[in-house]
Coordinates of C-alpha atoms and ligand atoms in Angstrom, one line a residue:
X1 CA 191.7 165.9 179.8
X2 CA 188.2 166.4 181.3
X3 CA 185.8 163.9 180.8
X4 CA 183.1 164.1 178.6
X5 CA 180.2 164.9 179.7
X6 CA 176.6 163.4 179.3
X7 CA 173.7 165.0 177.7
X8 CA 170.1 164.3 179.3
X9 CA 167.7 164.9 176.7
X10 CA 163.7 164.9 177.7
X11 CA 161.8 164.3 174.4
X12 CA 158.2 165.0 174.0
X13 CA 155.9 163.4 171.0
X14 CA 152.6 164.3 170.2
X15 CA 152.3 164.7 166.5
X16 CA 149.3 161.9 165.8
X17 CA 147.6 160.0 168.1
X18 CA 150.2 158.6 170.5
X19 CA 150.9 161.2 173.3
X20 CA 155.1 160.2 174.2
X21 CA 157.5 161.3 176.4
X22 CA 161.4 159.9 176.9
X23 CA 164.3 160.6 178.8
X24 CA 167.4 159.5 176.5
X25 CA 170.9 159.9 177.2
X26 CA 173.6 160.9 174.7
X27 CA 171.3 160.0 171.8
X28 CA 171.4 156.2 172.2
X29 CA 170.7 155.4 175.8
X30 CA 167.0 155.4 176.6
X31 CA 166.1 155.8 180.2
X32 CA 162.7 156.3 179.8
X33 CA 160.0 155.6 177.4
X34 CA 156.4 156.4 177.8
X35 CA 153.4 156.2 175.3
X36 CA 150.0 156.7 176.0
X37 CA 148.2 155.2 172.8
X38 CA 144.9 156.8 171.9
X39 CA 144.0 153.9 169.3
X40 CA 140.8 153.3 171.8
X41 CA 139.7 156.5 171.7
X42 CA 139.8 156.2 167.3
X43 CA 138.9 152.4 166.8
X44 CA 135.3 153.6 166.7
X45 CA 135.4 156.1 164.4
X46 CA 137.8 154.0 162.2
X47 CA 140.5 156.7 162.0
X48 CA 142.0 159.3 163.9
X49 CA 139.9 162.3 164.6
X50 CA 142.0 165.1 164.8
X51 CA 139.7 167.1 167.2
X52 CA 139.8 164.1 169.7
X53 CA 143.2 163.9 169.2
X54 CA 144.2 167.5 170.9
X55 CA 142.1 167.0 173.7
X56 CA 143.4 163.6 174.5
X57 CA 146.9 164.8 174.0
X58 CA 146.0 167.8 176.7
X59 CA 145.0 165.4 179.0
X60 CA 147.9 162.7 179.0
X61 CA 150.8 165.0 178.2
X62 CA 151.5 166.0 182.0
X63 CA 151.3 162.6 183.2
X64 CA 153.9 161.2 180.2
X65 CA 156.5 163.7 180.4
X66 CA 156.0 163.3 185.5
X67 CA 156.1 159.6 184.1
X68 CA 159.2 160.0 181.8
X69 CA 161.5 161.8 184.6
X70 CA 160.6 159.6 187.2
X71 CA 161.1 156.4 185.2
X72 CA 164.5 157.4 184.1
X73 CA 165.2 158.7 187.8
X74 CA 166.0 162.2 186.9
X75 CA 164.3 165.8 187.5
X76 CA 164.3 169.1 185.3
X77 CA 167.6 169.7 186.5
X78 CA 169.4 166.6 185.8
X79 CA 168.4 167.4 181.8
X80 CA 170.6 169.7 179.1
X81 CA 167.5 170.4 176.9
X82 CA 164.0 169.5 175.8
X83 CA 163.4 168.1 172.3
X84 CA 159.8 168.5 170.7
X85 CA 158.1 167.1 167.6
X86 CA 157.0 170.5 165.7
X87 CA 156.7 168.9 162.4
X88 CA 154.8 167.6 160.2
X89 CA 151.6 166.5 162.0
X90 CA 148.3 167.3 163.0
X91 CA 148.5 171.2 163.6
X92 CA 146.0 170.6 167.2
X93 CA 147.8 168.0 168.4
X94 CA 151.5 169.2 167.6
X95 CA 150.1 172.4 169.5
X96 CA 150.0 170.2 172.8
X97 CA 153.4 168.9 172.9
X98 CA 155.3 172.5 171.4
X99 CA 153.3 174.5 173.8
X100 CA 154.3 171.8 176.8
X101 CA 158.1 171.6 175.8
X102 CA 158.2 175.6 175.4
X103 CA 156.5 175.9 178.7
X104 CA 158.7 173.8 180.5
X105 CA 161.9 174.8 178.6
X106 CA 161.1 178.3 180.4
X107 CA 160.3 177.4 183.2
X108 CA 163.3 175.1 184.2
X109 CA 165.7 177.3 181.8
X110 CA 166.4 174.7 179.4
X111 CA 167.8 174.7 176.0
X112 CA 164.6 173.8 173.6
X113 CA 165.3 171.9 170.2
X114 CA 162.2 171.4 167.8
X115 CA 162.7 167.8 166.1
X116 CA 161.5 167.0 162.3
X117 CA 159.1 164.3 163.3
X118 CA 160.8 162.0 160.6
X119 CA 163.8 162.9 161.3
X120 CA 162.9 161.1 164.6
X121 CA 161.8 157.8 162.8
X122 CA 165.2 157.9 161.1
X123 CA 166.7 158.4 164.4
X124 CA 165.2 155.2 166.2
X125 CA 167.9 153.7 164.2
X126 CA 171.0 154.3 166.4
X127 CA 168.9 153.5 169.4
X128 CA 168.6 149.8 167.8
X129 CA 171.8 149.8 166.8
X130 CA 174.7 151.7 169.2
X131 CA 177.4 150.9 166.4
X132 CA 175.1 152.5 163.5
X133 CA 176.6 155.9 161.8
X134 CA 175.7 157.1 158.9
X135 CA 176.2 157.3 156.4
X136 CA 173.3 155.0 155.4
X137 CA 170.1 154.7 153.2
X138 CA 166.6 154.6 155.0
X139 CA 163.5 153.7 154.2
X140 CA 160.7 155.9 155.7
X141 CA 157.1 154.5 155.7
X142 CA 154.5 155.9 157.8
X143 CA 151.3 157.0 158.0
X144 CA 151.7 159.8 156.5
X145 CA 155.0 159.3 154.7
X146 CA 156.9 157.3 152.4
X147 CA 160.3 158.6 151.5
X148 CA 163.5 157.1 150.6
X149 CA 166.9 158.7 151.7
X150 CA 170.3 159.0 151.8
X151 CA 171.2 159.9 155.5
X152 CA 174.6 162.1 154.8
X153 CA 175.1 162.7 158.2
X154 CA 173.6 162.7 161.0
X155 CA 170.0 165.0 160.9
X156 CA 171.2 165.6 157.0
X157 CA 169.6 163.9 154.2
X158 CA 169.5 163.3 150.4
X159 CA 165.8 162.7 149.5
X160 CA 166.1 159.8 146.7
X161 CA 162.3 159.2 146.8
X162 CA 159.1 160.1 148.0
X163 CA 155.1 159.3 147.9
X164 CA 153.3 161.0 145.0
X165 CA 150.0 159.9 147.0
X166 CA 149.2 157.9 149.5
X167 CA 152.0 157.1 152.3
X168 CA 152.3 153.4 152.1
X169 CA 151.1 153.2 155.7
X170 CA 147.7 155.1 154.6
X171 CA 147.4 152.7 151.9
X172 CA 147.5 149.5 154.6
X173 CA 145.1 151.9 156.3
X174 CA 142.4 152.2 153.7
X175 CA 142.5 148.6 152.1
X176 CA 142.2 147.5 156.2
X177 CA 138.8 149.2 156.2
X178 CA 137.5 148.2 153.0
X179 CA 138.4 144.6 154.0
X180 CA 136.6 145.3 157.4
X181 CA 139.4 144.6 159.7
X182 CA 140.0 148.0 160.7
X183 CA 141.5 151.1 162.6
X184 CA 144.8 150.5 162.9
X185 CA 145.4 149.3 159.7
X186 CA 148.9 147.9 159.4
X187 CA 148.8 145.5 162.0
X188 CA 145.4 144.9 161.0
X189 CA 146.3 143.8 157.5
X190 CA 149.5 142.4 158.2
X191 CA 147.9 139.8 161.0
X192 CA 145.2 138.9 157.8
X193 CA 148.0 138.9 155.3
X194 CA 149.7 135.5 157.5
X195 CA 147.5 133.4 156.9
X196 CA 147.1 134.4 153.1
X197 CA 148.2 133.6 149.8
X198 CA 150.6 136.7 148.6
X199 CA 150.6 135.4 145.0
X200 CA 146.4 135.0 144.9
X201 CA 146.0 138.2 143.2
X202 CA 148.7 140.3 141.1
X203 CA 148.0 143.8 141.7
X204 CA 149.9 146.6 140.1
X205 CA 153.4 147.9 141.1
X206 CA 153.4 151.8 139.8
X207 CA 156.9 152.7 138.4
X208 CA 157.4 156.4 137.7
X209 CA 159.3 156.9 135.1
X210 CA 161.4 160.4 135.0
X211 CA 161.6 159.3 139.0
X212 CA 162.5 156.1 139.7
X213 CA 162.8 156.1 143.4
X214 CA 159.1 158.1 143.9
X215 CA 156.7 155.7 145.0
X216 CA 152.9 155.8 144.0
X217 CA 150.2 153.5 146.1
X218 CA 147.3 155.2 144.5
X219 CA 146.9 152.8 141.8
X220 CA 147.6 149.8 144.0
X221 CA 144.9 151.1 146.7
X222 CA 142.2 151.4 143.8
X223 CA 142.9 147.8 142.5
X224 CA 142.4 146.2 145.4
X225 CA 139.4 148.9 146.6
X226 CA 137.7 147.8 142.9
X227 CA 138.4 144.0 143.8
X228 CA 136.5 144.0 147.1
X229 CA 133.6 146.1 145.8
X230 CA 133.4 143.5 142.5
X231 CA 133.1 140.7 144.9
X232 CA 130.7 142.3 147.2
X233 CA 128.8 143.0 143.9
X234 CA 128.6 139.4 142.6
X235 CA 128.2 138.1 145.5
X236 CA 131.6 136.6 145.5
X237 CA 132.9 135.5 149.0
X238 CA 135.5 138.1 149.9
X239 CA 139.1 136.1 150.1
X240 CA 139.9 138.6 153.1
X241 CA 143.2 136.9 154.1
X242 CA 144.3 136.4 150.1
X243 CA 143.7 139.9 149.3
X244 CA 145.5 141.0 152.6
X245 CA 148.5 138.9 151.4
X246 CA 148.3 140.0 147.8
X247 CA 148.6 143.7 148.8
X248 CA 151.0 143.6 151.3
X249 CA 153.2 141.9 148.6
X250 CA 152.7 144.7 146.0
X251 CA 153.8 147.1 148.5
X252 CA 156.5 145.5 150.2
X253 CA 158.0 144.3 146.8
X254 CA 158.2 148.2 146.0
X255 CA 159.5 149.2 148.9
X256 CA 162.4 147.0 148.6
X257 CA 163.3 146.6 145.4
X258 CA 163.5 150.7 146.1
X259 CA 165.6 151.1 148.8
X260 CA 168.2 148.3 147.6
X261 CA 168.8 149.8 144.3
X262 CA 169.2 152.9 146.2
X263 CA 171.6 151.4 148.1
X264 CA 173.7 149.6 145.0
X265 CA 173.8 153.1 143.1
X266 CA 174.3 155.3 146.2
X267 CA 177.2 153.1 147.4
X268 CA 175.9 152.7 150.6
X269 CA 176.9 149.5 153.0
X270 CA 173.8 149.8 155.4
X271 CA 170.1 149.8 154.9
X272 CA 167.7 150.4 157.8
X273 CA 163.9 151.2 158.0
X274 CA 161.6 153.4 160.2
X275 CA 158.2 154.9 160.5
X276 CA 155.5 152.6 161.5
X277 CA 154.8 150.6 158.2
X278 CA 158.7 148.8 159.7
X279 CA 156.8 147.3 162.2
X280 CA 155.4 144.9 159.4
X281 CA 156.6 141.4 159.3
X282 CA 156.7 140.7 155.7
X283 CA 158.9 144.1 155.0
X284 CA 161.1 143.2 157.9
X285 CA 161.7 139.5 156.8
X286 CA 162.2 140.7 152.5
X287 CA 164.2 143.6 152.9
X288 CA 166.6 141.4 155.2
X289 CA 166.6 138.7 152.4
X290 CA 167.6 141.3 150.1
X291 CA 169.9 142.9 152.0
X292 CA 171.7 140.0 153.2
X293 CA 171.8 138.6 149.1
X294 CA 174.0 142.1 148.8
X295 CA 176.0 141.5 151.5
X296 CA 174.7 144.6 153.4
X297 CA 174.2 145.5 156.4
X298 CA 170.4 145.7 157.9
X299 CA 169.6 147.6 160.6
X300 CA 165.3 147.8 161.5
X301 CA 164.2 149.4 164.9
X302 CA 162.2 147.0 167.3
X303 CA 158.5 147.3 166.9
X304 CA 158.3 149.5 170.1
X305 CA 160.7 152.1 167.5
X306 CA 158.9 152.1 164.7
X307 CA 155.8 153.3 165.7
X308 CA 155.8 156.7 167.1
X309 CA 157.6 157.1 170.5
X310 CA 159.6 159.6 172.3
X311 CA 162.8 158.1 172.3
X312 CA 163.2 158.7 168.1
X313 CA 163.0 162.4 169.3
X314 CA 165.1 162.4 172.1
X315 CA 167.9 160.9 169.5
X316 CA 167.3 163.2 166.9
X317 CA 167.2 165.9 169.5
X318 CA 170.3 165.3 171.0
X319 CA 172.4 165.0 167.3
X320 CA 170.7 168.7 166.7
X321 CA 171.5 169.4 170.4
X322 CA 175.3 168.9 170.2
X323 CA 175.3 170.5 166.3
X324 CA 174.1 174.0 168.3
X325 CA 170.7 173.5 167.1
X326 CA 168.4 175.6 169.4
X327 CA 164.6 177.0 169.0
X328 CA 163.4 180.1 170.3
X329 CA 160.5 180.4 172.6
X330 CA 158.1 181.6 169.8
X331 CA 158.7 177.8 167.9
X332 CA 155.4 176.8 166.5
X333 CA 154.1 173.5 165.0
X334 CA 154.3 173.0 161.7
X335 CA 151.9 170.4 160.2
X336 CA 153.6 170.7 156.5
X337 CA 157.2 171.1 157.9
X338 CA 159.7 169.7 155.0
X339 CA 162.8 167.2 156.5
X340 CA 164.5 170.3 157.0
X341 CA 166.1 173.3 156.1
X342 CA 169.1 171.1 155.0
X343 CA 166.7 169.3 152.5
X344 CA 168.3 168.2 149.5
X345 CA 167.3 166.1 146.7
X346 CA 169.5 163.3 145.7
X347 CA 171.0 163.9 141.5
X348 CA 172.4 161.2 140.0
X349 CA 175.8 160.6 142.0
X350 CA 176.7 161.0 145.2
X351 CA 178.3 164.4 144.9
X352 CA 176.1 165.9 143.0
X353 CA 173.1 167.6 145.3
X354 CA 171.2 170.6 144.9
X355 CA 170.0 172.4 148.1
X356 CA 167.1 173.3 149.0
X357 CA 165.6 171.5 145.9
X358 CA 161.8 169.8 146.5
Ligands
KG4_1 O1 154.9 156.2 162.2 P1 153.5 156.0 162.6 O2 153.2 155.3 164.0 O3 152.7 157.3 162.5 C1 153.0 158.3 161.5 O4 154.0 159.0 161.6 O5 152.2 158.2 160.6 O6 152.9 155.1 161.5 C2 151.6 154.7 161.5 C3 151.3 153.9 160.3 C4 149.8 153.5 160.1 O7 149.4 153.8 158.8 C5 149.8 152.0 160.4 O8 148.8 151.4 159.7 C6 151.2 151.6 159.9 O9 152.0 152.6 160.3 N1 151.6 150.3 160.5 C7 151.8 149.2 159.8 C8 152.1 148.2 160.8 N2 152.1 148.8 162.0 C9 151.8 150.1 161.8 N3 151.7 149.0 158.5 C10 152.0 147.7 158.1 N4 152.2 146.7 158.9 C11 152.3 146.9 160.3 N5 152.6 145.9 161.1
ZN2 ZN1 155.3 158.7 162.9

């Protein structure tokens, strides 16, 4: 019997405002992982400025994807394919990496594979873990995400839940600035949120009642934005670290409480997390607690993982790779791009699914 043989995927990320490239093997082995972080470039404006964005991503892309083959050791024709981000995003920036990837893919005479940017986050997961196979519930929370799902199978998922407004990493984002601490948020807040009290303040936890596994921050957000401006108001010193504490409990309480009943009704025996809001501590410490209480299995990507990298793509481009999965040269970037055409919305029981369904 002939051996099997590798596949050498390069991946290439530029859907926000980190311009990526990695070279990962058979979806779980990274060789390379390069990341080129235009957080510098926003801090100043106190967000990310889409415009800037492109042109940054222009400028750093060739060097990241030279970077990524020489790291890992290979050249364009050591690879099987190049994976892509195409979706969702920011339409400019997602331009940068498609157009790169579709250039290079026919040039070198490469398969190309365009990559559901969340389907990526999802992915980081079986970097972290080589063992992990679904099936498995996730927890996506991002900046401009928040979705719970049932991952059937590998690039195939049940959505369970998702944001009615804000992404629970937006919400970190916004209640960072009105605290003053910042662009990015998340980090910002969760650094605060350590040396707070998380019971100071109870702020609301929105439950939606005809779908109990959508989340809602909106409410949350406007608690804790009405809070600051009352105290700035009256005068009141502003309890930065007790309101950073008090928020990040109100959303990490949700998001947990979420994803484990997801996990009791869907049957499922693993849990993981991605997108960048798994990068916070007090997530990553709770939903182990809770997980571990259920005798389940946790699974959470290092921090490198969670935020956006290349890697995520190269592993969710190789599990579309060896499923036939191939784009055409006239792929474009899709900024609104659902989590795929195989999206289906999760009904009650575990064989009951609907495709297609929003
Ligand atoms: O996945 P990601 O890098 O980009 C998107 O796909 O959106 O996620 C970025 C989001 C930002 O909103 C950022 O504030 C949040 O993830 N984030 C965090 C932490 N690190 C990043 N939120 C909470 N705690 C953190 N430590
Ligand atoms: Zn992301």
């Amino acid at each position: 019997m002939s051996e099997k043989k590798d596949i050498t995927i390069l991946a290439i990320e530029s859907s926000c405002d980190e311009t990526a490239a990695a070279v990962v093997r058979n979806g779980r082995h990274v060789m390379s992982d390069i990341i080129s972080s235009q957080v510098p470039v926003h801090v100043k404006y106190g967000g990310v400025v889409p415009e800037i964005a492109s042109r940054k991503h222009i400028e750093a892309i060739t060097g990241c994807v030279d970077g990524a083959l020489k790291e890992a050791g290979v050249t364009l024709k050591d690879l099987d394919g190049v994976a892509v981000t195409y979706g969702p995003g920011l339409v400019g920036a997602l331009l940068v990496g498609v157009g790169f990837a579709k250039s290079l893919a026919f040039a070198a005479d490469l398969p190309l594979v365009g990559v559901h940017h969340i389907d990526g986050h999802i992915s980081a997961n079986y970097i972290e873990d080589e063992t992990l196979k679904p099936p498995f519930v996730c927890l996506v929370a991002s900046g401009g995400h928040s979705n719970l799902v049932y991952v059937r199978d590998y690039g195939v998922y049940d959505i369970l839940g998702q944001t009615r407004d804000d992404a629970a990493g937006e919400a970190f984002d916004k209640v960072s600035r009105a605290l003053g601490l910042g662009y990015p948020g998340g980090p910002a807040v969760d650094r605060a949120a350590r040396e707070g009290d998380p019971d100071a303040y109870e702020f609301p936890r929105a439950k939606i009642p005809d779908a109990s596994y959508d989340f809602s921050f909106s409410g949350l957000k406007s608690a804790v934005l009405n809070l600051i401006n009352h105290a700035k108001m009256s005068g009141e010193e502003l309890r930065v670290a007790n309101i950073a504490a008090s928020f990040e409990k109100a959303v990490v309480d949700v998001l947990v409480e979420h994803t484990v009943r997801a996990a009791d009704e869907t049957g499922a025996k693993i849990v993981s997390i991605a997108g960048g809001v798994a990068a916070n501590t007090r997530l990553r410490e709770c939903m182990g607690k809770a997980c571990s209480e259920r005798g389940l299995k946790y699974v959470h990507p290092s921090l490198r993982l969670c935020t956006d990298n290349a890697a995520m793509i190269g592993a969710a481009g190789y599990y579309r790779f060896i499923a036939g999965a191939r784009s055409g040269l006239d792929l474009n970037a899709e900024p609104n791009l659902p989590l795929g055409d195989r999206e289906r919305r999760f009904h009650g029981n575990m064989g009951k699914t609907r495709e297609g369904a929003q």
